[in-house]
Amino acid sequence: MLHIVLHEPEMPANTGNIGRTCVACGAVLHLIEPLGFRLNEKMIKRAGLDYWEHLDVRTYLNFEDFLEKNRNPKIYMATTKARHMYSEPAYEKEEDVYVMFGKESAGIPEEILLDYEATCIRIPMLPKIRSLNLSNSVAIVAYEVLRHQGFKEFQTEGQLHKYHW
């Protein structure tokens, strides 16, 4: 099972897009407060389209509450401060994969990252850019985890309706 964890997300449109991605890949979305929006806002629903009702979303008062309710899971921390690329871990060896992303304006606090240095991962990018959009980052890493796990139970082929190969 894939678990996407957002630490203090600020933008409802990003969270809505991430929710839609979670539904598409069967992931649970964990939201750690404070949130920069209310979960019933129109913008979050608009970005998530009609998929939001199918989302398994869980909220937590803070990071400690998240750890307590999830029994201290192994968490990959997505951060521009990491030494390892997101494609390096052997995700297929783990039953539950948790990947945490920080808020749009500041990322994951360094005091949290210090305890997870071995599982910090980054998406490589050119040095002239600070970071990618949060929803894009989640999609990149989520589908890398699923690729490692062989896309079990996923529809992996499509078909043109009007024309046949």
PDB file of C-alpha atoms in Angstrom:
ATOM      1  CA  MET A   1       0.000   0.000   0.000  1.00  0.00           C
ATOM      2  CA  LEU A   2       1.252   3.443  -0.896  1.00  0.00           C
ATOM      3  CA  HIS A   3       0.783   6.276   1.597  1.00  0.00           C
ATOM      4  CA  ILE A   4       1.287   9.910   0.592  1.00  0.00           C
ATOM      5  CA  VAL A   5       1.854  12.205   3.562  1.00  0.00           C
ATOM      6  CA  LEU A   6       1.572  15.982   3.243  1.00  0.00           C
ATOM      7  CA  HIS A   7       3.095  17.938   6.105  1.00  0.00           C
ATOM      8  CA  GLU A   8       1.188  21.210   6.531  1.00  0.00           C
ATOM      9  CA  PRO A   9       0.074  21.685   2.905  1.00  0.00           C
ATOM     10  CA  GLU A  10      -0.843  25.274   2.059  1.00  0.00           C
ATOM     11  CA  MET A  11      -2.546  25.266  -1.346  1.00  0.00           C
ATOM     12  CA  PRO A  12      -5.916  23.617  -1.834  1.00  0.00           C
ATOM     13  CA  ALA A  13      -5.443  23.154  -5.590  1.00  0.00           C
ATOM     14  CA  ASN A  14      -2.228  21.166  -5.032  1.00  0.00           C
ATOM     15  CA  THR A  15      -3.885  19.000  -2.403  1.00  0.00           C
ATOM     16  CA  GLY A  16      -6.879  18.441  -4.693  1.00  0.00           C
ATOM     17  CA  ASN A  17      -4.576  17.343  -7.522  1.00  0.00           C
ATOM     18  CA  ILE A  18      -2.676  15.074  -5.145  1.00  0.00           C
ATOM     19  CA  GLY A  19      -5.959  13.574  -3.953  1.00  0.00           C
ATOM     20  CA  ARG A  20      -6.858  12.733  -7.544  1.00  0.00           C
ATOM     21  CA  THR A  21      -3.438  11.129  -8.047  1.00  0.00           C
ATOM     22  CA  CYS A  22      -3.936   9.099  -4.858  1.00  0.00           C
ATOM     23  CA  VAL A  23      -7.274   7.778  -6.125  1.00  0.00           C
ATOM     24  CA  ALA A  24      -5.673   6.865  -9.476  1.00  0.00           C
ATOM     25  CA  CYS A  25      -2.907   4.885  -7.814  1.00  0.00           C
ATOM     26  CA  GLY A  26      -4.767   3.485  -4.806  1.00  0.00           C
ATOM     27  CA  ALA A  27      -2.830   5.504  -2.250  1.00  0.00           C
ATOM     28  CA  VAL A  28      -3.968   6.762   1.136  1.00  0.00           C
ATOM     29  CA  LEU A  29      -3.564  10.528   1.617  1.00  0.00           C
ATOM     30  CA  HIS A  30      -2.420  11.641   5.077  1.00  0.00           C
ATOM     31  CA  LEU A  31      -2.687  15.359   5.908  1.00  0.00           C
ATOM     32  CA  ILE A  32      -0.764  16.755   8.850  1.00  0.00           C
ATOM     33  CA  GLU A  33      -2.160  20.002  10.274  1.00  0.00           C
ATOM     34  CA  PRO A  34      -2.172  22.898  10.231  1.00  0.00           C
ATOM     35  CA  LEU A  35      -3.613  23.014   6.726  1.00  0.00           C
ATOM     36  CA  GLY A  36      -3.624  26.242   4.706  1.00  0.00           C
ATOM     37  CA  PHE A  37      -7.262  25.635   3.764  1.00  0.00           C
ATOM     38  CA  ARG A  38     -10.419  23.838   4.861  1.00  0.00           C
ATOM     39  CA  LEU A  39     -11.124  20.387   3.431  1.00  0.00           C
ATOM     40  CA  ASN A  40     -14.579  21.481   2.304  1.00  0.00           C
ATOM     41  CA  GLU A  41     -13.290  24.369   0.123  1.00  0.00           C
ATOM     42  CA  LYS A  42     -14.467  24.503  -3.484  1.00  0.00           C
ATOM     43  CA  MET A  43     -10.932  24.754  -4.854  1.00  0.00           C
ATOM     44  CA  ILE A  44      -9.833  21.441  -3.348  1.00  0.00           C
ATOM     45  CA  LYS A  45     -12.914  19.711  -4.745  1.00  0.00           C
ATOM     46  CA  ARG A  46     -12.509  21.381  -8.136  1.00  0.00           C
ATOM     47  CA  ALA A  47      -8.884  20.223  -8.458  1.00  0.00           C
ATOM     48  CA  GLY A  48      -9.809  16.710  -7.327  1.00  0.00           C
ATOM     49  CA  LEU A  49     -12.841  16.663  -9.640  1.00  0.00           C
ATOM     50  CA  ASP A  50     -15.356  13.968  -8.845  1.00  0.00           C
ATOM     51  CA  TYR A  51     -12.633  11.665  -7.520  1.00  0.00           C
ATOM     52  CA  TRP A  52     -12.462  13.275  -4.063  1.00  0.00           C
ATOM     53  CA  GLU A  53     -15.353  11.153  -2.737  1.00  0.00           C
ATOM     54  CA  HIS A  54     -13.303   8.001  -3.511  1.00  0.00           C
ATOM     55  CA  LEU A  55     -10.226   9.207  -1.630  1.00  0.00           C
ATOM     56  CA  ASP A  56      -9.054   7.637   1.622  1.00  0.00           C
ATOM     57  CA  VAL A  57      -7.902  10.815   3.379  1.00  0.00           C
ATOM     58  CA  ARG A  58      -6.797  10.958   7.010  1.00  0.00           C
ATOM     59  CA  THR A  59      -5.902  14.029   9.048  1.00  0.00           C
ATOM     60  CA  TYR A  60      -3.614  14.484  12.062  1.00  0.00           C
ATOM     61  CA  LEU A  61      -3.074  17.272  14.574  1.00  0.00           C
ATOM     62  CA  ASN A  62       0.713  17.210  14.108  1.00  0.00           C
ATOM     63  CA  PHE A  63       3.611  14.955  13.094  1.00  0.00           C
ATOM     64  CA  GLU A  64       3.680  13.210  16.484  1.00  0.00           C
ATOM     65  CA  ASP A  65      -0.028  12.370  16.138  1.00  0.00           C
ATOM     66  CA  PHE A  66       0.682  10.906  12.685  1.00  0.00           C
ATOM     67  CA  LEU A  67       3.524   8.739  14.052  1.00  0.00           C
ATOM     68  CA  GLU A  68       1.436   7.546  16.974  1.00  0.00           C
ATOM     69  CA  LYS A  69      -1.568   6.579  14.839  1.00  0.00           C
ATOM     70  CA  ASN A  70       0.567   4.830  12.215  1.00  0.00           C
ATOM     71  CA  ARG A  71       2.860   3.002  14.645  1.00  0.00           C
ATOM     72  CA  ASN A  72       6.117   4.695  13.599  1.00  0.00           C
ATOM     73  CA  PRO A  73       6.203   3.711   9.930  1.00  0.00           C
ATOM     74  CA  LYS A  74       9.313   3.809   7.768  1.00  0.00           C
ATOM     75  CA  ILE A  75       8.934   7.117   5.959  1.00  0.00           C
ATOM     76  CA  TYR A  76      10.743   8.357   2.897  1.00  0.00           C
ATOM     77  CA  MET A  77      11.158  12.109   3.164  1.00  0.00           C
ATOM     78  CA  ALA A  78      10.949  13.903  -0.190  1.00  0.00           C
ATOM     79  CA  THR A  79      13.199  16.933   0.107  1.00  0.00           C
ATOM     80  CA  THR A  80      15.588  18.990  -1.988  1.00  0.00           C
ATOM     81  CA  LYS A  81      18.091  18.538   0.864  1.00  0.00           C
ATOM     82  CA  ALA A  82      18.460  14.765   0.295  1.00  0.00           C
ATOM     83  CA  ARG A  83      21.592  13.012  -0.911  1.00  0.00           C
ATOM     84  CA  HIS A  84      19.755  10.112  -2.561  1.00  0.00           C
ATOM     85  CA  MET A  85      17.521  10.143  -5.624  1.00  0.00           C
ATOM     86  CA  TYR A  86      13.904   8.988  -5.388  1.00  0.00           C
ATOM     87  CA  SER A  87      14.647   6.093  -7.767  1.00  0.00           C
ATOM     88  CA  GLU A  88      17.252   4.461  -5.489  1.00  0.00           C
ATOM     89  CA  PRO A  89      15.244   2.767  -2.689  1.00  0.00           C
ATOM     90  CA  ALA A  90      14.016  -0.817  -3.135  1.00  0.00           C
ATOM     91  CA  TYR A  91      10.348   0.040  -2.618  1.00  0.00           C
ATOM     92  CA  GLU A  92       9.216  -3.370  -3.869  1.00  0.00           C
ATOM     93  CA  LYS A  93      10.581  -4.983  -0.706  1.00  0.00           C
ATOM     94  CA  GLU A  94       8.205  -3.063   1.547  1.00  0.00           C
ATOM     95  CA  GLU A  95       4.560  -3.808   2.197  1.00  0.00           C
ATOM     96  CA  ASP A  96       3.623  -0.235   3.111  1.00  0.00           C
ATOM     97  CA  VAL A  97       5.513   2.688   1.590  1.00  0.00           C
ATOM     98  CA  TYR A  98       5.076   6.109   3.202  1.00  0.00           C
ATOM     99  CA  VAL A  99       6.412   9.159   1.360  1.00  0.00           C
ATOM    100  CA  MET A 100       6.186  12.524   3.066  1.00  0.00           C
ATOM    101  CA  PHE A 101       6.260  15.905   1.331  1.00  0.00           C
ATOM    102  CA  GLY A 102       6.509  19.288   3.029  1.00  0.00           C
ATOM    103  CA  LYS A 103       4.513  22.446   2.601  1.00  0.00           C
ATOM    104  CA  GLU A 104       4.886  24.410  -0.605  1.00  0.00           C
ATOM    105  CA  SER A 105       6.705  27.404   0.893  1.00  0.00           C
ATOM    106  CA  ALA A 106       9.275  25.653   3.072  1.00  0.00           C
ATOM    107  CA  GLY A 107       9.332  21.869   2.651  1.00  0.00           C
ATOM    108  CA  ILE A 108       9.716  19.470   5.569  1.00  0.00           C
ATOM    109  CA  PRO A 109      11.205  21.092   8.709  1.00  0.00           C
ATOM    110  CA  GLU A 110      14.881  20.245   9.193  1.00  0.00           C
ATOM    111  CA  GLU A 111      14.267  19.100  12.771  1.00  0.00           C
ATOM    112  CA  ILE A 112      12.163  16.275  11.307  1.00  0.00           C
ATOM    113  CA  LEU A 113      14.603  15.538   8.468  1.00  0.00           C
ATOM    114  CA  LEU A 114      17.478  15.040  10.922  1.00  0.00           C
ATOM    115  CA  ASP A 115      15.817  11.893  12.284  1.00  0.00           C
ATOM    116  CA  TYR A 116      15.188  10.512   8.775  1.00  0.00           C
ATOM    117  CA  GLU A 117      18.435  11.333   6.969  1.00  0.00           C
ATOM    118  CA  ALA A 118      18.851   7.748   5.709  1.00  0.00           C
ATOM    119  CA  THR A 119      15.427   7.791   4.011  1.00  0.00           C
ATOM    120  CA  CYS A 120      15.527  11.296   2.530  1.00  0.00           C
ATOM    121  CA  ILE A 121      15.015  11.264  -1.236  1.00  0.00           C
ATOM    122  CA  ARG A 122      15.121  13.946  -3.911  1.00  0.00           C
ATOM    123  CA  ILE A 123      14.006  14.481  -7.474  1.00  0.00           C
ATOM    124  CA  PRO A 124      17.021  15.660  -9.475  1.00  0.00           C
ATOM    125  CA  MET A 125      16.673  18.998 -11.233  1.00  0.00           C
ATOM    126  CA  LEU A 126      18.848  21.732 -12.643  1.00  0.00           C
ATOM    127  CA  PRO A 127      20.454  23.994 -10.012  1.00  0.00           C
ATOM    128  CA  LYS A 128      18.696  27.141 -11.212  1.00  0.00           C
ATOM    129  CA  ILE A 129      15.300  25.981  -9.894  1.00  0.00           C
ATOM    130  CA  ARG A 130      14.455  25.747  -6.185  1.00  0.00           C
ATOM    131  CA  SER A 131      11.840  22.974  -6.391  1.00  0.00           C
ATOM    132  CA  LEU A 132       9.074  21.417  -8.444  1.00  0.00           C
ATOM    133  CA  ASN A 133       5.360  21.953  -7.888  1.00  0.00           C
ATOM    134  CA  LEU A 134       4.179  19.807  -4.981  1.00  0.00           C
ATOM    135  CA  SER A 135       1.513  17.897  -6.923  1.00  0.00           C
ATOM    136  CA  ASN A 136       4.001  17.144  -9.716  1.00  0.00           C
ATOM    137  CA  SER A 137       6.548  15.892  -7.188  1.00  0.00           C
ATOM    138  CA  VAL A 138       4.003  13.582  -5.584  1.00  0.00           C
ATOM    139  CA  ALA A 139       3.043  12.122  -8.970  1.00  0.00           C
ATOM    140  CA  ILE A 140       6.678  11.499  -9.954  1.00  0.00           C
ATOM    141  CA  VAL A 141       7.568   9.705  -6.730  1.00  0.00           C
ATOM    142  CA  ALA A 142       4.259   7.829  -6.395  1.00  0.00           C
ATOM    143  CA  TYR A 143       4.555   6.276  -9.832  1.00  0.00           C
ATOM    144  CA  GLU A 144       8.204   5.377  -9.231  1.00  0.00           C
ATOM    145  CA  VAL A 145       7.152   3.437  -6.119  1.00  0.00           C
ATOM    146  CA  LEU A 146       4.418   1.718  -8.136  1.00  0.00           C
ATOM    147  CA  ARG A 147       6.885   0.922 -10.943  1.00  0.00           C
ATOM    148  CA  HIS A 148       9.170  -0.771  -8.425  1.00  0.00           C
ATOM    149  CA  GLN A 149       6.202  -2.790  -7.191  1.00  0.00           C
ATOM    150  CA  GLY A 150       5.253  -3.909 -10.722  1.00  0.00           C
ATOM    151  CA  PHE A 151       1.974  -1.954 -11.025  1.00  0.00           C
ATOM    152  CA  LYS A 152       0.099  -4.810  -9.341  1.00  0.00           C
ATOM    153  CA  GLU A 153      -3.652  -4.723 -10.069  1.00  0.00           C
ATOM    154  CA  PHE A 154      -3.257  -1.729 -12.424  1.00  0.00           C
ATOM    155  CA  GLN A 155      -4.673  -1.413 -15.876  1.00  0.00           C
ATOM    156  CA  THR A 156      -1.483  -1.287 -17.936  1.00  0.00           C
ATOM    157  CA  GLU A 157      -2.936  -1.359 -21.462  1.00  0.00           C
ATOM    158  CA  GLY A 158      -5.448   0.805 -23.252  1.00  0.00           C
ATOM    159  CA  GLN A 159      -7.256   0.512 -26.552  1.00  0.00           C
ATOM    160  CA  LEU A 160      -8.382   2.941 -29.187  1.00  0.00           C
ATOM    161  CA  HIS A 161     -12.152   2.650 -29.589  1.00  0.00           C
ATOM    162  CA  LYS A 162     -12.515   3.873 -33.149  1.00  0.00           C
ATOM    163  CA  TYR A 163      -9.428   2.266 -34.639  1.00  0.00           C
ATOM    164  CA  HIS A 164      -7.947  -1.115 -33.823  1.00  0.00           C
ATOM    165  CA  TRP A 165      -4.320  -2.015 -34.186  1.00  0.00           C
TER     166      TRP A 165
END
